[in-house]
PDB file of C-alpha atoms in Angstrom:
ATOM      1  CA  UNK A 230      17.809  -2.496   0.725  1.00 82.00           C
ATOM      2  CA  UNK A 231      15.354   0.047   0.633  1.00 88.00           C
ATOM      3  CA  UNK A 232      13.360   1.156   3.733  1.00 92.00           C
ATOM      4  CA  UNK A 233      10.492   3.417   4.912  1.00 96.00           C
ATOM      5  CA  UNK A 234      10.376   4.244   9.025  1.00 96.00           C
ATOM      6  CA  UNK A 235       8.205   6.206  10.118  1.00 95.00           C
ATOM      7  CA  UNK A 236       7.146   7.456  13.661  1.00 89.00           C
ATOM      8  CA  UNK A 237       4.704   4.988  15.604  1.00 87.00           C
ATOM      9  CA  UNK A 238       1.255   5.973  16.472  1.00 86.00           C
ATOM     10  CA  UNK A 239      -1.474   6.283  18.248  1.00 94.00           C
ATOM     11  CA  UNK A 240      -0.998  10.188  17.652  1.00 96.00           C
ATOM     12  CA  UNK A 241      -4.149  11.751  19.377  1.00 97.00           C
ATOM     13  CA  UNK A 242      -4.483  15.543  19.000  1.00 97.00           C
ATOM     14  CA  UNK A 243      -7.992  17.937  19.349  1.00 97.00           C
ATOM     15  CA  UNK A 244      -9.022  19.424  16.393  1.00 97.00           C
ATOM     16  CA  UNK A 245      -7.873  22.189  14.722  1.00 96.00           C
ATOM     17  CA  UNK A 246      -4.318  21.004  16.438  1.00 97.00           C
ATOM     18  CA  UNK A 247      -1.014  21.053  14.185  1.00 97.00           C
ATOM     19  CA  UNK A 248      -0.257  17.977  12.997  1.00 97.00           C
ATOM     20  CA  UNK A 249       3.418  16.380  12.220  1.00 97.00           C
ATOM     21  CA  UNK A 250       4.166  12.664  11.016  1.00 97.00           C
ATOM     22  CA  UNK A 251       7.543  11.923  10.431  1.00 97.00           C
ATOM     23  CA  UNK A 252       8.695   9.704   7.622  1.00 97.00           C
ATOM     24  CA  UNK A 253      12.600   8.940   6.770  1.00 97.00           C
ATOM     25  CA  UNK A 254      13.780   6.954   3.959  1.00 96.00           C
ATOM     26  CA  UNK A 255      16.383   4.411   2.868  1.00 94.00           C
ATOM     27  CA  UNK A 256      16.698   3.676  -1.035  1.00 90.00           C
ATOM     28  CA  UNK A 257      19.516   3.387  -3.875  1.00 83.00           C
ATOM     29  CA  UNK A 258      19.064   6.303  -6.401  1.00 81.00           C
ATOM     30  CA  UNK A 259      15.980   8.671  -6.812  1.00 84.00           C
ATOM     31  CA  UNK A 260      12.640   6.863  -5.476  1.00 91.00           C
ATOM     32  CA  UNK A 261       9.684   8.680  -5.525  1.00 93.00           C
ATOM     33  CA  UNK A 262       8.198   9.147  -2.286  1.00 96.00           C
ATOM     34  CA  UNK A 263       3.921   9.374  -1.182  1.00 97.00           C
ATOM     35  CA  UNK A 264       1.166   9.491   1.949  1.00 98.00           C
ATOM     36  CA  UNK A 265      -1.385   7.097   1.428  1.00 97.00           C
ATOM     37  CA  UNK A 266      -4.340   7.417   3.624  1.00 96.00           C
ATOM     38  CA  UNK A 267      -6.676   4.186   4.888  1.00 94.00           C
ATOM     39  CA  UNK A 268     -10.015   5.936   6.412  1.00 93.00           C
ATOM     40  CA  UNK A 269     -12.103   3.443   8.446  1.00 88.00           C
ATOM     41  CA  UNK A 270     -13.524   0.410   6.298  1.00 84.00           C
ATOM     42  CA  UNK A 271     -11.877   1.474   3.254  1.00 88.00           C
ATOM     43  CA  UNK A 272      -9.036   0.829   0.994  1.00 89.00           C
ATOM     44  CA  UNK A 273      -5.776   2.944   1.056  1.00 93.00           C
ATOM     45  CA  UNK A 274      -5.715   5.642  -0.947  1.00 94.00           C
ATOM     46  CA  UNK A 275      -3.286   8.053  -2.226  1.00 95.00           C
ATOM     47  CA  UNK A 276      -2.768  11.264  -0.379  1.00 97.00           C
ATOM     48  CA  UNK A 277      -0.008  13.142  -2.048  1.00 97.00           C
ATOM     49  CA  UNK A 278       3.040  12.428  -3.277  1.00 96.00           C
ATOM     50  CA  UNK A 279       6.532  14.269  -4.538  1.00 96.00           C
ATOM     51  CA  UNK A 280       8.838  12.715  -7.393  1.00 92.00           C
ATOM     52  CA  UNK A 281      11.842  14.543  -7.097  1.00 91.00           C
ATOM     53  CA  UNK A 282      14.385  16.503  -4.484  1.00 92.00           C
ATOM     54  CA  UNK A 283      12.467  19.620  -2.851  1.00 94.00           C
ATOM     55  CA  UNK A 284       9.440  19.173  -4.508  1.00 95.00           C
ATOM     56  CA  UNK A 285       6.212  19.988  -2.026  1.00 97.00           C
ATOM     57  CA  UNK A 286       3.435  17.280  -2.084  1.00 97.00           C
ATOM     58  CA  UNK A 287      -0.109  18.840  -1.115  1.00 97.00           C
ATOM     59  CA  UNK A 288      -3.751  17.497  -0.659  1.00 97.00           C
ATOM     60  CA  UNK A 289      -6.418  18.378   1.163  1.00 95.00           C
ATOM     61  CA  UNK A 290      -4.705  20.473   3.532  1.00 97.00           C
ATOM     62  CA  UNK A 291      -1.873  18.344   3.975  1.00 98.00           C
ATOM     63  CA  UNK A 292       1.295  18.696   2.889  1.00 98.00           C
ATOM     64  CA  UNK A 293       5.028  17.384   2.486  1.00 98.00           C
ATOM     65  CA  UNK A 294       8.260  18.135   1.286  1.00 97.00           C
ATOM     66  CA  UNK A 295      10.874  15.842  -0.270  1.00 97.00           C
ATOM     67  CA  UNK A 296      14.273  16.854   1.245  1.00 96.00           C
ATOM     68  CA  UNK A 297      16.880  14.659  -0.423  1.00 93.00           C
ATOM     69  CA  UNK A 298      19.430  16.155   2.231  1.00 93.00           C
ATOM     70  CA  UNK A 299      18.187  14.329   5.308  1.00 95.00           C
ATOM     71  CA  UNK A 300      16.178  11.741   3.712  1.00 95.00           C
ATOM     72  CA  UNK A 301      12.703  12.701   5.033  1.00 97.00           C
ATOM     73  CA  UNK A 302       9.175  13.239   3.879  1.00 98.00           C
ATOM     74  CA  UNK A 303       7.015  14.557   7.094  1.00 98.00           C
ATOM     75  CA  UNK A 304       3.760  15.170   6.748  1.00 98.00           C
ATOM     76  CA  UNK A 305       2.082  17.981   7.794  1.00 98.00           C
ATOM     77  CA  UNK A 306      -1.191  20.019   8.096  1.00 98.00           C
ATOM     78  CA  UNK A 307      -2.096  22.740   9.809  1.00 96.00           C
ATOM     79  CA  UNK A 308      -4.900  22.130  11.236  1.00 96.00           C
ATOM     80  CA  UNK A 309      -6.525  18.840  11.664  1.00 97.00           C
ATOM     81  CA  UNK A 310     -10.396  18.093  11.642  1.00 97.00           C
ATOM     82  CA  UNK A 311     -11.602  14.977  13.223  1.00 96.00           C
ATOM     83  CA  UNK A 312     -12.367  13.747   9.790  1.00 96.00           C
ATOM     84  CA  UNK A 313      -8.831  13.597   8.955  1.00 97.00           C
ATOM     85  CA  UNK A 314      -8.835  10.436  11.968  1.00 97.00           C
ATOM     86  CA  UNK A 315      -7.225   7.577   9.919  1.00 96.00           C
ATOM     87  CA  UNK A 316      -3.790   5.744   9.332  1.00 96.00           C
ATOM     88  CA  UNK A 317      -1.339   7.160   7.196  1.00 97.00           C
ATOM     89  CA  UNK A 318       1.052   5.656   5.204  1.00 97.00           C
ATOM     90  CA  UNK A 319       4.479   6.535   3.950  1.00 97.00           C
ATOM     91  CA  UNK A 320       5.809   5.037   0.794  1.00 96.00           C
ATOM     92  CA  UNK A 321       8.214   5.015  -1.462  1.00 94.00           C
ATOM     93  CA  UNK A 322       8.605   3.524  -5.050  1.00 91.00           C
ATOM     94  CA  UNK A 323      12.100   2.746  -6.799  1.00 80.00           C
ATOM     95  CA  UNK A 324      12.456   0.690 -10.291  1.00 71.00           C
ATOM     96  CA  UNK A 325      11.919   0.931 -13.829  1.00 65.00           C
ATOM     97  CA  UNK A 326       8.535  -0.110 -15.398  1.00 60.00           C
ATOM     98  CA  UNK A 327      10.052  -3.358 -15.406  1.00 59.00           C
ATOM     99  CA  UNK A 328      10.562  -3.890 -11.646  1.00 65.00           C
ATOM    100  CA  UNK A 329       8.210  -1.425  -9.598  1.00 74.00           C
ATOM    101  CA  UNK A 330       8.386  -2.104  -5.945  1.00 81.00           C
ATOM    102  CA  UNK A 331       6.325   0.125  -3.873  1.00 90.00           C
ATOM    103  CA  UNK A 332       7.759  -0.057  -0.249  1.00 92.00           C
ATOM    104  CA  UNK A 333       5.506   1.106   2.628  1.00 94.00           C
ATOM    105  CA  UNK A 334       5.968   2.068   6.088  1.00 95.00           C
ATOM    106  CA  UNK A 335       4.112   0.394   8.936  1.00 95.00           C
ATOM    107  CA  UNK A 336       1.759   3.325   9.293  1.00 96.00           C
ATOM    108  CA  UNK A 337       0.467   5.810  12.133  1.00 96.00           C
ATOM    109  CA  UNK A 338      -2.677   6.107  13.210  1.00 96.00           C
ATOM    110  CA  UNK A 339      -4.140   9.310  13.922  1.00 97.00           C
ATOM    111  CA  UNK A 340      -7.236   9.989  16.124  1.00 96.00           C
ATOM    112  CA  UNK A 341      -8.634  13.901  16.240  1.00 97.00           C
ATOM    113  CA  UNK A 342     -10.727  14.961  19.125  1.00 96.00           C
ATOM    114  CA  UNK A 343     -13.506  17.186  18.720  1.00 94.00           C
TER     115      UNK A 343
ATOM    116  CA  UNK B1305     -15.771  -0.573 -13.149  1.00 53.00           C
ATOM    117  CA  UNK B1306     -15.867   1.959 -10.487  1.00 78.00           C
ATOM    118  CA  UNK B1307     -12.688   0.886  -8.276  1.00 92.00           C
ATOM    119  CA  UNK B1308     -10.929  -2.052  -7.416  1.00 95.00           C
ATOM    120  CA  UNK B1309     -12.747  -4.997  -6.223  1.00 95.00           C
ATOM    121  CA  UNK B1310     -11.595  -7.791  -4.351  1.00 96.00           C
ATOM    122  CA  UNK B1311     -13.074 -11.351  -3.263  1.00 96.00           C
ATOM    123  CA  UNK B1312     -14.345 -12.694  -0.790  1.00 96.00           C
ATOM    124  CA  UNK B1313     -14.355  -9.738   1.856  1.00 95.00           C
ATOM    125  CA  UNK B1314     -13.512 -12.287   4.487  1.00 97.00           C
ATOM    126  CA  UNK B1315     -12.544 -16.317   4.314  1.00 97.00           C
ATOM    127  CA  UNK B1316     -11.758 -18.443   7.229  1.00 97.00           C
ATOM    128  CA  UNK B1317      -9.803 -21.368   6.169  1.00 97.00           C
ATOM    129  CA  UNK B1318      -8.439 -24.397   8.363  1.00 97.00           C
ATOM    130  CA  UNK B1319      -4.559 -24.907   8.364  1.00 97.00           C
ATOM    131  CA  UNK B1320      -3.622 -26.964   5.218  1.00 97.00           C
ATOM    132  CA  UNK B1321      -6.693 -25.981   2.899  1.00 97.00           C
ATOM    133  CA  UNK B1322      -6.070 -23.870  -0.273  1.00 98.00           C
ATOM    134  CA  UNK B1323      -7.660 -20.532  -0.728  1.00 98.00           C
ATOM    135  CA  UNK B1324      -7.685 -18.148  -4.072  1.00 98.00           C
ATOM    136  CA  UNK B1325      -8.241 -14.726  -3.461  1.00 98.00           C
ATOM    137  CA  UNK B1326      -9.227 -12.831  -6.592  1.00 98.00           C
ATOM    138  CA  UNK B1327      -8.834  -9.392  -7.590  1.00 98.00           C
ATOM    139  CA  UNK B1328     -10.532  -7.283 -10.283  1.00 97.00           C
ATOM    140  CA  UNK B1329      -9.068  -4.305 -11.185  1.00 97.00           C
ATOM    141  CA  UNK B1330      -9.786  -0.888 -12.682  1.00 95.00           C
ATOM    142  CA  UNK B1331     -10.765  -1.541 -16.345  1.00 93.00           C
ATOM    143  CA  UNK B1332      -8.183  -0.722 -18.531  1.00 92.00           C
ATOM    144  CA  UNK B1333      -5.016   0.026 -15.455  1.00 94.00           C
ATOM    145  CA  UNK B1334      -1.924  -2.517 -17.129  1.00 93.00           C
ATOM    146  CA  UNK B1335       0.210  -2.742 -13.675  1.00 93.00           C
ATOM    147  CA  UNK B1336      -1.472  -4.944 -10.359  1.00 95.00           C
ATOM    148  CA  UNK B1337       0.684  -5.395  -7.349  1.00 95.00           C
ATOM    149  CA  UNK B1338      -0.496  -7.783  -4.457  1.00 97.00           C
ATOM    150  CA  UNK B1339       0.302  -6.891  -0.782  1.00 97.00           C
ATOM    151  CA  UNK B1340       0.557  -8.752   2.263  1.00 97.00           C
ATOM    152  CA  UNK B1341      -0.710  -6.401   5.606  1.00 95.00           C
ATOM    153  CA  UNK B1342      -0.651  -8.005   9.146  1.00 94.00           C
ATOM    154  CA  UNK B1343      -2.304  -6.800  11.402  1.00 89.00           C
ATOM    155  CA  UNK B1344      -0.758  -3.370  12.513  1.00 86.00           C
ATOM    156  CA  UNK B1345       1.786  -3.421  10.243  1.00 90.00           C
ATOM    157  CA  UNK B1346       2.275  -1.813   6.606  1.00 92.00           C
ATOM    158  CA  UNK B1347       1.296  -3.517   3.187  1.00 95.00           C
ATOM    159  CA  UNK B1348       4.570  -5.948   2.493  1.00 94.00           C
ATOM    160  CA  UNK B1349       5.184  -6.476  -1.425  1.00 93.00           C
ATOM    161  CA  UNK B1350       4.233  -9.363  -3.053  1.00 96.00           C
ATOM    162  CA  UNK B1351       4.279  -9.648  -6.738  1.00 95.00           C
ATOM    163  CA  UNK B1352       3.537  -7.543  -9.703  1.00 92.00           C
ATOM    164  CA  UNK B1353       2.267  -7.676 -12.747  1.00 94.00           C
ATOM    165  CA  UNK B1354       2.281  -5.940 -15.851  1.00 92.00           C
ATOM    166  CA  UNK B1355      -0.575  -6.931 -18.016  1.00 94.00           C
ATOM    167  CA  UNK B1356      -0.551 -10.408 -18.594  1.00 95.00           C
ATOM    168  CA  UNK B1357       3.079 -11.085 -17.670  1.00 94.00           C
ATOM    169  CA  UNK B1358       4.537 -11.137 -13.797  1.00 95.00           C
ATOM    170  CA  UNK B1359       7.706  -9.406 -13.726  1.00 91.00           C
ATOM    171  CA  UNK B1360       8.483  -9.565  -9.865  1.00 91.00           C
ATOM    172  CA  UNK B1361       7.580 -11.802  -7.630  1.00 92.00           C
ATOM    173  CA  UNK B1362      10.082 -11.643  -4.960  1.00 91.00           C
ATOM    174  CA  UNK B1363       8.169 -10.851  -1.826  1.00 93.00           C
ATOM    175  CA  UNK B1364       6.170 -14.099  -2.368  1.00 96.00           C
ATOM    176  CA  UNK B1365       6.870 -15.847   0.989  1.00 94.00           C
ATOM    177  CA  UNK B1366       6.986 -19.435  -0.388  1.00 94.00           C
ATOM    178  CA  UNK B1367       6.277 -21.651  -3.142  1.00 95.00           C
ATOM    179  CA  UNK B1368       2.953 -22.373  -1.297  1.00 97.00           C
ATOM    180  CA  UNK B1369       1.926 -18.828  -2.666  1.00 98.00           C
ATOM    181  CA  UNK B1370       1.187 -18.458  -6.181  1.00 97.00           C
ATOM    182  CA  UNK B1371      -0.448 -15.598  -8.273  1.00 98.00           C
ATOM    183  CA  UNK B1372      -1.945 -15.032 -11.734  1.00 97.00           C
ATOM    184  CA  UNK B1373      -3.261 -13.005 -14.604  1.00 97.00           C
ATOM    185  CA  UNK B1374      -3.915 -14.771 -17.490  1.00 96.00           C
ATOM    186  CA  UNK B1375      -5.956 -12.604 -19.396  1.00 94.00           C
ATOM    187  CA  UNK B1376      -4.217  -9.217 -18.474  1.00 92.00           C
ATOM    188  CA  UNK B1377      -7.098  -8.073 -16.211  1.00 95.00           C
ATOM    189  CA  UNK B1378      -8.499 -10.196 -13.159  1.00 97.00           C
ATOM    190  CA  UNK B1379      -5.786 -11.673 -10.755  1.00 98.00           C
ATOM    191  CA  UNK B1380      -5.813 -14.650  -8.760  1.00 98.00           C
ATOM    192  CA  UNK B1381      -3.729 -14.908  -5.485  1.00 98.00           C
ATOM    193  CA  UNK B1382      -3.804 -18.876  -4.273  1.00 98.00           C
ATOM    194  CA  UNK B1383      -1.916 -19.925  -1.137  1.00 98.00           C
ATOM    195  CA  UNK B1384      -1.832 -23.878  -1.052  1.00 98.00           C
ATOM    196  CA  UNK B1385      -1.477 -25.664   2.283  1.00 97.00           C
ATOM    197  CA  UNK B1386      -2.331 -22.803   4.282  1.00 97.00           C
ATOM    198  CA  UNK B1387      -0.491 -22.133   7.687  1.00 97.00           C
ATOM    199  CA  UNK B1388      -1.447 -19.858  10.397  1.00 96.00           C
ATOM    200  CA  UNK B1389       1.317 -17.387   9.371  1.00 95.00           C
ATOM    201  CA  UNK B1390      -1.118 -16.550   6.469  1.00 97.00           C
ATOM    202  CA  UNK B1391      -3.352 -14.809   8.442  1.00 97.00           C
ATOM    203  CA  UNK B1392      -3.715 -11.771   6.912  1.00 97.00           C
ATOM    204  CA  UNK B1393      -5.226  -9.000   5.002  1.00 97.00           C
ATOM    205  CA  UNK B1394      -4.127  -9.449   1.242  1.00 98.00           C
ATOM    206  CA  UNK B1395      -4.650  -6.266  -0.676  1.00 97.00           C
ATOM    207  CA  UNK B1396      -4.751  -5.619  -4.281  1.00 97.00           C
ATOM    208  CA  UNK B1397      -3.841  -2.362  -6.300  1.00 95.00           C
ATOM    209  CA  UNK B1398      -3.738  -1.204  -9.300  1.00 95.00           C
ATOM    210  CA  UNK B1399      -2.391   2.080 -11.965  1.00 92.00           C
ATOM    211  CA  UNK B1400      -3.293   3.279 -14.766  1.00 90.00           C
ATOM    212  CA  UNK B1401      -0.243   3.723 -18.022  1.00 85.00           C
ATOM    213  CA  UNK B1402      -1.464   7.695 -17.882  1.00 86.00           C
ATOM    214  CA  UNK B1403      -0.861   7.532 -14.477  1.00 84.00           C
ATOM    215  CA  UNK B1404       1.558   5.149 -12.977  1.00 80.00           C
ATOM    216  CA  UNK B1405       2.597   6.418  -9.740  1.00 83.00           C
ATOM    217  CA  UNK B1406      -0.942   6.448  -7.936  1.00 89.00           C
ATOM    218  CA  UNK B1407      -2.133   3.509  -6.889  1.00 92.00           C
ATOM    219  CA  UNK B1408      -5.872   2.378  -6.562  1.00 94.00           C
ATOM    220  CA  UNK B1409      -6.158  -0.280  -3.897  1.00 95.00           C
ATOM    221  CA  UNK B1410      -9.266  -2.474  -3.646  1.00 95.00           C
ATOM    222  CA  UNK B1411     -11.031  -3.013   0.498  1.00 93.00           C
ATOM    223  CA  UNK B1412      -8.492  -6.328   0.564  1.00 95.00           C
ATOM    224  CA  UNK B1413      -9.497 -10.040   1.660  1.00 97.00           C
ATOM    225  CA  UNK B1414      -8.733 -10.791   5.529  1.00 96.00           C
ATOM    226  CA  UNK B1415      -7.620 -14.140   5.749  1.00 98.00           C
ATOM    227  CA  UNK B1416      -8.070 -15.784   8.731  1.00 97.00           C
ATOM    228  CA  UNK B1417      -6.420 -19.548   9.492  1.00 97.00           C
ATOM    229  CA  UNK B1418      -7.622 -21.616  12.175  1.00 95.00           C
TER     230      UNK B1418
END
């Protein structure tokens, strides 16, 4: 079935620190693929996302790139701000409008050090 | 209204009681999932629906769990003959037909058994 690992956290970096989180995939045909983001004491929320092979996904600084090839989705940023502290999920969605199934990883938590 | 909301915040039930967790979503967004997320873990699928009509509702863990939308637009979750397995934080989320592949998730119910 289809499946979304992604690297386990706590991932603690200082600020203005590249930041990595890497996200494979398992899935039947051509699922589209997204980072949502759950800041403290609120709901998830979408980040970005990328519906297709090789498209780029970007938000906010972050960014990701479907590659079809080695079934990944990392995401990345450049430089992280302590407001960016939060878990991140990856996720992927396969169906038709009939039968959407939105499968999520089990998140990584990111803490940013001023 | 303004995002998704979800009730209560927080219920504490003893092991065997009934609970109904309601969700209301985003005025006028057709498809609501529900999601199951232990602690530390990702959101696990429950059921979806599109308007009125549930048209997957494989990931519900047992007949004990049971979920509705009568009217196409508020959602009720009930879990009969709760068991400490329960415990968890049920989220509900919600798209929009312009918009299908970004999900609005509401702040979730934590469900706590004793």
């Amino acid at each position: 079935g289809n499946s979304v690992t992604q690297m386990e956290g706590p991932v603690t970096l200082s600020e203005e620190a590249f930041l990595t989180i890497n996200c494979t995939y398992t899935a039947t045909g051509y699922p589209s693929l997204f980072w949502y983001v759950q800041y403290p004491g609120e709901g998830l929320q979408l980040l970005l996302k990328a519906t297709k092979a090789d498209d780029k996904g970007s938000n906010k600084g972050f960014e990701a790139t479907y590659r079809k090839e080695t079934t990944s989705f990392h995401l990345e940023k450049g430089s992280v701000q302590v407001s960016d502290s939060a878990v991140y999920f990856c996720a992927l969605r396969s169906g038709t409008s009939g039968t959407y199934k939105y499968i999520f990883g089990t998140g990584t938590r990111l803490k940013v050090l001023a | 209204g303004a995002g998704v909301s979800q009730s209560p915040r927080y219920k504490v039930a003893k092991r065997g009681q009934d609970v109904a967790l309601r969700c209301d979503p985003i005025s006028g967004h057709v498809s609501l999932f529900w999601y199951q997320q232990a602690l530390g873990q990702g959101p696990e699928f429950l059921t979806y629906f599109q308007n009125e009509a549930q048209l997957d509702k494989s990931g519900l863990p047992s007949d004990r769990f049971f979920a509705e939308r009568p009217e196409g637009s508020v959602s009720t979750l009930k879990i009969q003959r709760t068991q400490q397995e329960d415990s968890a934080v049920y989220l509900c989320a919600s798209s929009s037909p312009r918009e299908v592949e970004k999900l609005f998730f509401g702040s979730g119910t934590q469900l706590s058994v004793l």
